[in-house]
């Protein structure tokens, strides 16, 4: 039995979310094929499928179940079924004796606070629930009415709900206009949530304008990482790639937070000259060779990325530092250090 089959047998509805590189819906038919070992997981992260599973019974409003699962994948990103089956057995035991303490479920994990907040914002939408009390507070802050420096009382959950409901109640305009005024902390939080949505042209322009201002005022590595994440799903592909190039060229991009954010969120744009510049910067930043291998090997697990990376490795204009990093990586591969 699979997770999909178990939920269907119980008469419940289910929604699956990918929780790895960003929070996004997973097609139920695709997930069913993945569980049947008929297709690889499309967006692996660190050799796992990171999932948030929401299930509910239509005839029992207000009651729902949430599971966060980290399912291991093989070298082809196919599910390793054993751990999934152990989780199913745990689920059946809980259903049979809900009053008992069954311990932690196999493959269970706890997402970080930002992902948790955004997942709950999406779950509320799926269940047709209104925004929480924090939603109104966040909208009030983003309108500027309470003062831009008075952000300490604005919770993660409220900002997550605004972004999750970006197409409702004029929220996209609210975020667009607030982008020029928010201090670094709330702005970077909002940018982090924006990695989960398709950012339209006007909001992309607003983010671009604020990035230019932040760079002129000496951007931190955390700032650059946040802007890379916020722009990663912009519908304006040419502009987002130009901005990504500008981020990689910035002196503060020589920081692992920036490098990790670009590889984990902006992977769709890492090809050709942009990929080469990323690899060059990564090799320059990672003088000890501790991050080059895990970040590059993780990228290689994504569909179609291995070919682009190998082409960049053979680029005739690569620097000596990148050549050395590639040589170190290949040497470790031959020694069995990388799958």
PDB file of C-alpha atoms in Angstrom, residues 16-265:
ATOM      1  CA  UNK A  16       0.882  17.140  -1.039  1.00  0.00           C
ATOM      2  CA  UNK A  17       3.441  19.920  -0.858  1.00  0.00           C
ATOM      3  CA  UNK A  18       7.112  19.810  -1.728  1.00  0.00           C
ATOM      4  CA  UNK A  19       8.982  21.341   1.220  1.00  0.00           C
ATOM      5  CA  UNK A  20      12.554  20.995  -0.072  1.00  0.00           C
ATOM      6  CA  UNK A  21      13.898  23.798  -2.225  1.00  0.00           C
ATOM      7  CA  UNK A  22      10.711  25.826  -1.825  1.00  0.00           C
ATOM      8  CA  UNK A  23       7.125  25.167  -0.757  1.00  0.00           C
ATOM      9  CA  UNK A  24       4.980  24.156  -3.724  1.00  0.00           C
ATOM     10  CA  UNK A  25       2.089  21.869  -4.574  1.00  0.00           C
ATOM     11  CA  UNK A  26       2.870  18.384  -5.851  1.00  0.00           C
ATOM     12  CA  UNK A  27       0.546  16.957  -8.497  1.00  0.00           C
ATOM     13  CA  UNK A  28      -1.334  14.005  -6.999  1.00  0.00           C
ATOM     14  CA  UNK A  29      -1.017  11.867 -10.143  1.00  0.00           C
ATOM     15  CA  UNK A  30       2.738  12.533 -10.242  1.00  0.00           C
ATOM     16  CA  UNK A  31       3.018  11.661  -6.559  1.00  0.00           C
ATOM     17  CA  UNK A  32       1.108   8.404  -7.083  1.00  0.00           C
ATOM     18  CA  UNK A  33       3.528   7.402  -9.867  1.00  0.00           C
ATOM     19  CA  UNK A  34       6.470   8.364  -7.660  1.00  0.00           C
ATOM     20  CA  UNK A  35       5.145   6.132  -4.871  1.00  0.00           C
ATOM     21  CA  UNK A  36       4.743   3.253  -7.335  1.00  0.00           C
ATOM     22  CA  UNK A  37       8.431   3.673  -8.281  1.00  0.00           C
ATOM     23  CA  UNK A  38       7.324   4.556 -11.818  1.00  0.00           C
ATOM     24  CA  UNK A  39       9.017   7.961 -11.964  1.00  0.00           C
ATOM     25  CA  UNK A  40      11.736   9.901 -10.137  1.00  0.00           C
ATOM     26  CA  UNK A  41      11.016  12.730  -7.746  1.00  0.00           C
ATOM     27  CA  UNK A  42      11.268  15.940  -9.838  1.00  0.00           C
ATOM     28  CA  UNK A  43      12.830  18.275  -7.249  1.00  0.00           C
ATOM     29  CA  UNK A  44      15.078  16.271  -4.931  1.00  0.00           C
ATOM     30  CA  UNK A  45      16.992  18.075  -2.227  1.00  0.00           C
ATOM     31  CA  UNK A  46      19.932  16.423  -0.496  1.00  0.00           C
ATOM     32  CA  UNK A  47      18.858  13.005  -1.860  1.00  0.00           C
ATOM     33  CA  UNK A  48      15.411  13.199  -0.278  1.00  0.00           C
ATOM     34  CA  UNK A  49      11.849  14.148  -1.098  1.00  0.00           C
ATOM     35  CA  UNK A  50      10.823  16.634   1.608  1.00  0.00           C
ATOM     36  CA  UNK A  51       7.044  16.532   1.885  1.00  0.00           C
ATOM     37  CA  UNK A  52       4.197  18.166   3.749  1.00  0.00           C
ATOM     38  CA  UNK A  53       1.031  16.059   3.541  1.00  0.00           C
ATOM     39  CA  UNK A  54      -2.341  17.550   4.457  1.00  0.00           C
ATOM     40  CA  UNK A  55      -5.340  15.223   4.697  1.00  0.00           C
ATOM     41  CA  UNK A  56      -8.917  15.897   5.742  1.00  0.00           C
ATOM     42  CA  UNK A  57     -12.380  14.326   5.627  1.00  0.00           C
ATOM     43  CA  UNK A  58     -14.928  16.451   3.715  1.00  0.00           C
ATOM     44  CA  UNK A  59     -17.670  15.361   6.132  1.00  0.00           C
ATOM     45  CA  UNK A  60     -15.637  16.342   9.201  1.00  0.00           C
ATOM     46  CA  UNK A  61     -14.916  20.061   8.790  1.00  0.00           C
ATOM     47  CA  UNK A  62     -12.331  21.487  11.133  1.00  0.00           C
ATOM     48  CA  UNK A  63     -10.459  18.187  11.466  1.00  0.00           C
ATOM     49  CA  UNK A  64      -7.338  17.489   9.461  1.00  0.00           C
ATOM     50  CA  UNK A  65      -3.993  15.720   9.728  1.00  0.00           C
ATOM     51  CA  UNK A  66      -0.531  16.995   8.807  1.00  0.00           C
ATOM     52  CA  UNK A  67       2.594  14.924   8.275  1.00  0.00           C
ATOM     53  CA  UNK A  68       6.044  16.209   7.393  1.00  0.00           C
ATOM     54  CA  UNK A  69       8.102  13.458   5.788  1.00  0.00           C
ATOM     55  CA  UNK A  70      11.676  13.215   4.530  1.00  0.00           C
ATOM     56  CA  UNK A  71      11.708  10.225   2.160  1.00  0.00           C
ATOM     57  CA  UNK A  72      15.110   8.918   0.972  1.00  0.00           C
ATOM     58  CA  UNK A  73      15.782   8.586  -2.764  1.00  0.00           C
ATOM     59  CA  UNK A  74      18.217   6.414  -4.695  1.00  0.00           C
ATOM     60  CA  UNK A  75      20.774   7.684  -7.227  1.00  0.00           C
ATOM     61  CA  UNK A  76      18.065   8.062  -9.896  1.00  0.00           C
ATOM     62  CA  UNK A  77      15.777   9.958  -7.492  1.00  0.00           C
ATOM     63  CA  UNK A  78      13.472   6.929  -7.231  1.00  0.00           C
ATOM     64  CA  UNK A  79      11.790   6.368  -3.886  1.00  0.00           C
ATOM     65  CA  UNK A  80      13.428   3.898  -1.520  1.00  0.00           C
ATOM     66  CA  UNK A  81      10.183   2.236  -0.360  1.00  0.00           C
ATOM     67  CA  UNK A  82      11.313   0.715   2.945  1.00  0.00           C
ATOM     68  CA  UNK A  83      11.218   3.901   5.060  1.00  0.00           C
ATOM     69  CA  UNK A  84       7.910   4.945   3.442  1.00  0.00           C
ATOM     70  CA  UNK A  85       6.414   1.547   4.336  1.00  0.00           C
ATOM     71  CA  UNK A  86       7.617   1.927   7.929  1.00  0.00           C
ATOM     72  CA  UNK A  87       5.821   5.274   8.082  1.00  0.00           C
ATOM     73  CA  UNK A  88       2.620   3.671   6.751  1.00  0.00           C
ATOM     74  CA  UNK A  89       2.751   0.998   9.440  1.00  0.00           C
ATOM     75  CA  UNK A  90       3.143   3.753  12.042  1.00  0.00           C
ATOM     76  CA  UNK A  91       0.150   5.618  10.565  1.00  0.00           C
ATOM     77  CA  UNK A  92      -1.994   2.470  10.756  1.00  0.00           C
ATOM     78  CA  UNK A  93      -1.021   1.926  14.394  1.00  0.00           C
ATOM     79  CA  UNK A  94      -1.946   5.511  15.249  1.00  0.00           C
ATOM     80  CA  UNK A  95      -5.305   5.135  13.476  1.00  0.00           C
ATOM     81  CA  UNK A  96      -6.032   1.882  15.308  1.00  0.00           C
ATOM     82  CA  UNK A  97      -5.119   3.211  18.766  1.00  0.00           C
ATOM     83  CA  UNK A  98      -5.047   7.029  18.677  1.00  0.00           C
ATOM     84  CA  UNK A  99      -5.043   7.291  22.474  1.00  0.00           C
ATOM     85  CA  UNK A 100      -1.696   5.515  22.757  1.00  0.00           C
ATOM     86  CA  UNK A 101       1.764   7.084  22.485  1.00  0.00           C
ATOM     87  CA  UNK A 102       3.353   5.578  19.377  1.00  0.00           C
ATOM     88  CA  UNK A 103       6.501   7.699  19.412  1.00  0.00           C
ATOM     89  CA  UNK A 104       7.876   9.661  16.506  1.00  0.00           C
ATOM     90  CA  UNK A 105       6.887   8.517  13.031  1.00  0.00           C
ATOM     91  CA  UNK A 106       9.617   7.113  10.766  1.00  0.00           C
ATOM     92  CA  UNK A 107      10.865   9.718   8.250  1.00  0.00           C
ATOM     93  CA  UNK A 108       9.191  12.529  10.201  1.00  0.00           C
ATOM     94  CA  UNK A 109      10.956  15.874  10.493  1.00  0.00           C
ATOM     95  CA  UNK A 110      10.135  19.409  11.596  1.00  0.00           C
ATOM     96  CA  UNK A 111      10.454  22.165   8.968  1.00  0.00           C
ATOM     97  CA  UNK A 112      12.099  25.446   9.882  1.00  0.00           C
ATOM     98  CA  UNK A 113       9.888  28.280  11.106  1.00  0.00           C
ATOM     99  CA  UNK A 114       9.542  30.028   7.734  1.00  0.00           C
ATOM    100  CA  UNK A 115       8.551  26.881   5.859  1.00  0.00           C
ATOM    101  CA  UNK A 116       6.172  25.897   8.638  1.00  0.00           C
ATOM    102  CA  UNK A 117       4.484  29.303   8.524  1.00  0.00           C
ATOM    103  CA  UNK A 118       4.085  29.202   4.757  1.00  0.00           C
ATOM    104  CA  UNK A 119       2.794  25.612   4.796  1.00  0.00           C
ATOM    105  CA  UNK A 120       0.111  26.551   7.330  1.00  0.00           C
ATOM    106  CA  UNK A 121      -0.810  29.571   5.197  1.00  0.00           C
ATOM    107  CA  UNK A 122      -1.335  27.292   2.185  1.00  0.00           C
ATOM    108  CA  UNK A 123      -3.168  24.684   4.272  1.00  0.00           C
ATOM    109  CA  UNK A 124      -5.639  27.332   5.458  1.00  0.00           C
ATOM    110  CA  UNK A 125      -6.361  28.251   1.830  1.00  0.00           C
ATOM    111  CA  UNK A 126      -6.876  24.605   0.852  1.00  0.00           C
ATOM    112  CA  UNK A 127      -9.294  24.129   3.754  1.00  0.00           C
ATOM    113  CA  UNK A 128     -11.156  27.353   2.867  1.00  0.00           C
ATOM    114  CA  UNK A 129     -10.260  28.904   6.194  1.00  0.00           C
ATOM    115  CA  UNK A 130      -9.931  32.665   6.592  1.00  0.00           C
ATOM    116  CA  UNK A 131      -6.637  34.329   7.347  1.00  0.00           C
ATOM    117  CA  UNK A 132      -5.494  34.280  10.959  1.00  0.00           C
ATOM    118  CA  UNK A 133      -5.395  37.268  13.303  1.00  0.00           C
ATOM    119  CA  UNK A 134      -1.792  37.768  12.204  1.00  0.00           C
ATOM    120  CA  UNK A 135      -2.888  38.258   8.587  1.00  0.00           C
ATOM    121  CA  UNK A 136      -4.671  41.536   9.368  1.00  0.00           C
ATOM    122  CA  UNK A 137      -1.708  42.747  11.426  1.00  0.00           C
ATOM    123  CA  UNK A 138       0.699  42.000   8.569  1.00  0.00           C
ATOM    124  CA  UNK A 139      -1.515  43.777   6.032  1.00  0.00           C
ATOM    125  CA  UNK A 140      -1.709  46.775   8.336  1.00  0.00           C
ATOM    126  CA  UNK A 141       2.073  46.892   8.612  1.00  0.00           C
ATOM    127  CA  UNK A 142       2.599  46.521   4.849  1.00  0.00           C
ATOM    128  CA  UNK A 143       0.225  49.439   4.252  1.00  0.00           C
ATOM    129  CA  UNK A 144       2.626  51.641   6.210  1.00  0.00           C
ATOM    130  CA  UNK A 145      -0.076  52.816   8.604  1.00  0.00           C
ATOM    131  CA  UNK A 146       1.722  51.610  11.725  1.00  0.00           C
ATOM    132  CA  UNK A 147       5.166  52.934  10.746  1.00  0.00           C
ATOM    133  CA  UNK A 148       7.860  51.002   8.906  1.00  0.00           C
ATOM    134  CA  UNK A 149      10.094  50.648  11.957  1.00  0.00           C
ATOM    135  CA  UNK A 150       7.319  49.074  14.023  1.00  0.00           C
ATOM    136  CA  UNK A 151       7.735  45.587  12.608  1.00  0.00           C
ATOM    137  CA  UNK A 152       8.595  43.677  15.796  1.00  0.00           C
ATOM    138  CA  UNK A 153       4.976  42.736  16.423  1.00  0.00           C
ATOM    139  CA  UNK A 154       4.446  41.424  12.897  1.00  0.00           C
ATOM    140  CA  UNK A 155       4.682  37.640  13.014  1.00  0.00           C
ATOM    141  CA  UNK A 156       6.023  35.218  10.418  1.00  0.00           C
ATOM    142  CA  UNK A 157       2.573  33.686  10.049  1.00  0.00           C
ATOM    143  CA  UNK A 158       0.931  36.930   9.004  1.00  0.00           C
ATOM    144  CA  UNK A 159       3.545  37.765   6.368  1.00  0.00           C
ATOM    145  CA  UNK A 160       3.379  34.172   5.088  1.00  0.00           C
ATOM    146  CA  UNK A 161      -0.394  34.478   4.685  1.00  0.00           C
ATOM    147  CA  UNK A 162      -0.099  37.739   2.762  1.00  0.00           C
ATOM    148  CA  UNK A 163       2.289  36.121   0.273  1.00  0.00           C
ATOM    149  CA  UNK A 164       0.227  32.919   0.066  1.00  0.00           C
ATOM    150  CA  UNK A 165      -2.792  35.123  -0.765  1.00  0.00           C
ATOM    151  CA  UNK A 166      -0.832  37.434  -3.051  1.00  0.00           C
ATOM    152  CA  UNK A 167      -3.629  37.523  -5.660  1.00  0.00           C
ATOM    153  CA  UNK A 168      -6.295  38.402  -3.069  1.00  0.00           C
ATOM    154  CA  UNK A 169      -7.360  41.733  -1.570  1.00  0.00           C
ATOM    155  CA  UNK A 170      -4.740  43.723  -3.469  1.00  0.00           C
ATOM    156  CA  UNK A 171      -1.910  42.044  -1.594  1.00  0.00           C
ATOM    157  CA  UNK A 172       0.475  42.092  -4.562  1.00  0.00           C
ATOM    158  CA  UNK A 173       0.181  45.884  -4.784  1.00  0.00           C
ATOM    159  CA  UNK A 174       0.557  46.100  -1.001  1.00  0.00           C
ATOM    160  CA  UNK A 175       3.824  44.123  -1.093  1.00  0.00           C
ATOM    161  CA  UNK A 176       5.052  45.986  -4.178  1.00  0.00           C
ATOM    162  CA  UNK A 177       4.580  49.396  -2.582  1.00  0.00           C
ATOM    163  CA  UNK A 178       6.011  48.265   0.776  1.00  0.00           C
ATOM    164  CA  UNK A 179       9.197  46.917  -0.812  1.00  0.00           C
ATOM    165  CA  UNK A 180      10.731  50.397  -1.017  1.00  0.00           C
ATOM    166  CA  UNK A 181      10.163  51.147   2.668  1.00  0.00           C
ATOM    167  CA  UNK A 182      10.590  48.019   4.802  1.00  0.00           C
ATOM    168  CA  UNK A 183      13.722  47.703   6.946  1.00  0.00           C
ATOM    169  CA  UNK A 184      16.030  44.763   6.247  1.00  0.00           C
ATOM    170  CA  UNK A 185      14.493  42.237   8.662  1.00  0.00           C
ATOM    171  CA  UNK A 186      10.853  42.274   7.506  1.00  0.00           C
ATOM    172  CA  UNK A 187      11.901  42.863   3.890  1.00  0.00           C
ATOM    173  CA  UNK A 188      14.145  39.790   3.857  1.00  0.00           C
ATOM    174  CA  UNK A 189      11.414  37.695   5.473  1.00  0.00           C
ATOM    175  CA  UNK A 190       8.953  38.739   2.754  1.00  0.00           C
ATOM    176  CA  UNK A 191      11.555  38.027   0.048  1.00  0.00           C
ATOM    177  CA  UNK A 192      12.040  34.578   1.542  1.00  0.00           C
ATOM    178  CA  UNK A 193       8.325  33.837   1.290  1.00  0.00           C
ATOM    179  CA  UNK A 194       8.225  35.181  -2.290  1.00  0.00           C
ATOM    180  CA  UNK A 195      10.468  32.292  -3.390  1.00  0.00           C
ATOM    181  CA  UNK A 196       7.315  30.152  -3.246  1.00  0.00           C
ATOM    182  CA  UNK A 197       5.239  32.155  -5.757  1.00  0.00           C
ATOM    183  CA  UNK A 198       5.440  33.439  -9.320  1.00  0.00           C
ATOM    184  CA  UNK A 199       6.412  37.081  -8.874  1.00  0.00           C
ATOM    185  CA  UNK A 200       4.849  39.286 -11.548  1.00  0.00           C
ATOM    186  CA  UNK A 201       6.456  42.074 -13.566  1.00  0.00           C
ATOM    187  CA  UNK A 202       5.537  45.042 -11.367  1.00  0.00           C
ATOM    188  CA  UNK A 203       6.662  43.345  -8.170  1.00  0.00           C
ATOM    189  CA  UNK A 204       9.880  42.228  -9.909  1.00  0.00           C
ATOM    190  CA  UNK A 205      10.585  45.861 -10.824  1.00  0.00           C
ATOM    191  CA  UNK A 206       9.982  46.934  -7.227  1.00  0.00           C
ATOM    192  CA  UNK A 207      12.365  44.243  -5.955  1.00  0.00           C
ATOM    193  CA  UNK A 208      14.918  45.269  -8.578  1.00  0.00           C
ATOM    194  CA  UNK A 209      14.706  48.917  -7.516  1.00  0.00           C
ATOM    195  CA  UNK A 210      15.101  48.037  -3.845  1.00  0.00           C
ATOM    196  CA  UNK A 211      18.044  45.747  -4.617  1.00  0.00           C
ATOM    197  CA  UNK A 212      19.779  48.638  -6.364  1.00  0.00           C
ATOM    198  CA  UNK A 213      19.257  50.828  -3.292  1.00  0.00           C
ATOM    199  CA  UNK A 214      20.456  48.128  -0.897  1.00  0.00           C
ATOM    200  CA  UNK A 215      23.582  47.501  -2.979  1.00  0.00           C
ATOM    201  CA  UNK A 216      24.345  51.230  -2.964  1.00  0.00           C
ATOM    202  CA  UNK A 217      24.002  51.178   0.834  1.00  0.00           C
ATOM    203  CA  UNK A 218      26.417  48.227   1.268  1.00  0.00           C
ATOM    204  CA  UNK A 219      24.355  45.053   1.105  1.00  0.00           C
ATOM    205  CA  UNK A 220      25.062  42.191   3.497  1.00  0.00           C
ATOM    206  CA  UNK A 221      25.319  38.542   2.471  1.00  0.00           C
ATOM    207  CA  UNK A 222      21.902  37.939   4.096  1.00  0.00           C
ATOM    208  CA  UNK A 223      20.439  40.706   1.923  1.00  0.00           C
ATOM    209  CA  UNK A 224      21.828  39.237  -1.303  1.00  0.00           C
ATOM    210  CA  UNK A 225      20.642  35.737  -0.377  1.00  0.00           C
ATOM    211  CA  UNK A 226      17.144  37.074   0.334  1.00  0.00           C
ATOM    212  CA  UNK A 227      16.932  38.949  -2.984  1.00  0.00           C
ATOM    213  CA  UNK A 228      18.110  35.879  -4.896  1.00  0.00           C
ATOM    214  CA  UNK A 229      15.376  33.833  -3.240  1.00  0.00           C
ATOM    215  CA  UNK A 230      12.681  36.449  -3.778  1.00  0.00           C
ATOM    216  CA  UNK A 231      13.459  36.747  -7.477  1.00  0.00           C
ATOM    217  CA  UNK A 232      13.874  33.022  -8.127  1.00  0.00           C
ATOM    218  CA  UNK A 233      10.375  32.532  -9.557  1.00  0.00           C
ATOM    219  CA  UNK A 234       9.900  35.907 -11.206  1.00  0.00           C
ATOM    220  CA  UNK A 235       7.908  35.604 -14.435  1.00  0.00           C
ATOM    221  CA  UNK A 236      10.374  38.037 -16.043  1.00  0.00           C
ATOM    222  CA  UNK A 237      13.070  35.481 -16.851  1.00  0.00           C
ATOM    223  CA  UNK A 238      15.519  37.840 -18.561  1.00  0.00           C
ATOM    224  CA  UNK A 239      15.407  40.373 -15.742  1.00  0.00           C
ATOM    225  CA  UNK A 240      15.738  37.808 -12.967  1.00  0.00           C
ATOM    226  CA  UNK A 241      18.797  36.304 -14.675  1.00  0.00           C
ATOM    227  CA  UNK A 242      20.345  39.743 -15.122  1.00  0.00           C
ATOM    228  CA  UNK A 243      19.751  40.474 -11.438  1.00  0.00           C
ATOM    229  CA  UNK A 244      21.205  37.097 -10.471  1.00  0.00           C
ATOM    230  CA  UNK A 245      24.347  37.918 -12.432  1.00  0.00           C
ATOM    231  CA  UNK A 246      24.545  41.238 -10.593  1.00  0.00           C
ATOM    232  CA  UNK A 247      24.186  39.467  -7.240  1.00  0.00           C
ATOM    233  CA  UNK A 248      26.945  36.987  -8.091  1.00  0.00           C
ATOM    234  CA  UNK A 249      29.232  39.851  -9.122  1.00  0.00           C
ATOM    235  CA  UNK A 250      28.801  41.641  -5.784  1.00  0.00           C
ATOM    236  CA  UNK A 251      31.728  41.339  -3.315  1.00  0.00           C
ATOM    237  CA  UNK A 252      29.416  40.040  -0.558  1.00  0.00           C
ATOM    238  CA  UNK A 253      28.325  37.157  -2.784  1.00  0.00           C
ATOM    239  CA  UNK A 254      31.524  35.461  -1.595  1.00  0.00           C
ATOM    240  CA  UNK A 255      29.572  33.993   1.288  1.00  0.00           C
ATOM    241  CA  UNK A 256      28.180  30.480   1.682  1.00  0.00           C
ATOM    242  CA  UNK A 257      24.701  31.792   2.542  1.00  0.00           C
ATOM    243  CA  UNK A 258      24.515  33.434  -0.883  1.00  0.00           C
ATOM    244  CA  UNK A 259      26.023  30.444  -2.681  1.00  0.00           C
ATOM    245  CA  UNK A 260      23.628  28.004  -1.015  1.00  0.00           C
ATOM    246  CA  UNK A 261      20.597  30.212  -1.680  1.00  0.00           C
ATOM    247  CA  UNK A 262      21.426  30.500  -5.378  1.00  0.00           C
ATOM    248  CA  UNK A 263      21.986  26.769  -5.887  1.00  0.00           C
ATOM    249  CA  UNK A 264      18.938  25.656  -3.896  1.00  0.00           C
ATOM    250  CA  UNK A 265      16.439  28.284  -5.125  1.00  0.00           C
TER     251      UNK A 265
END
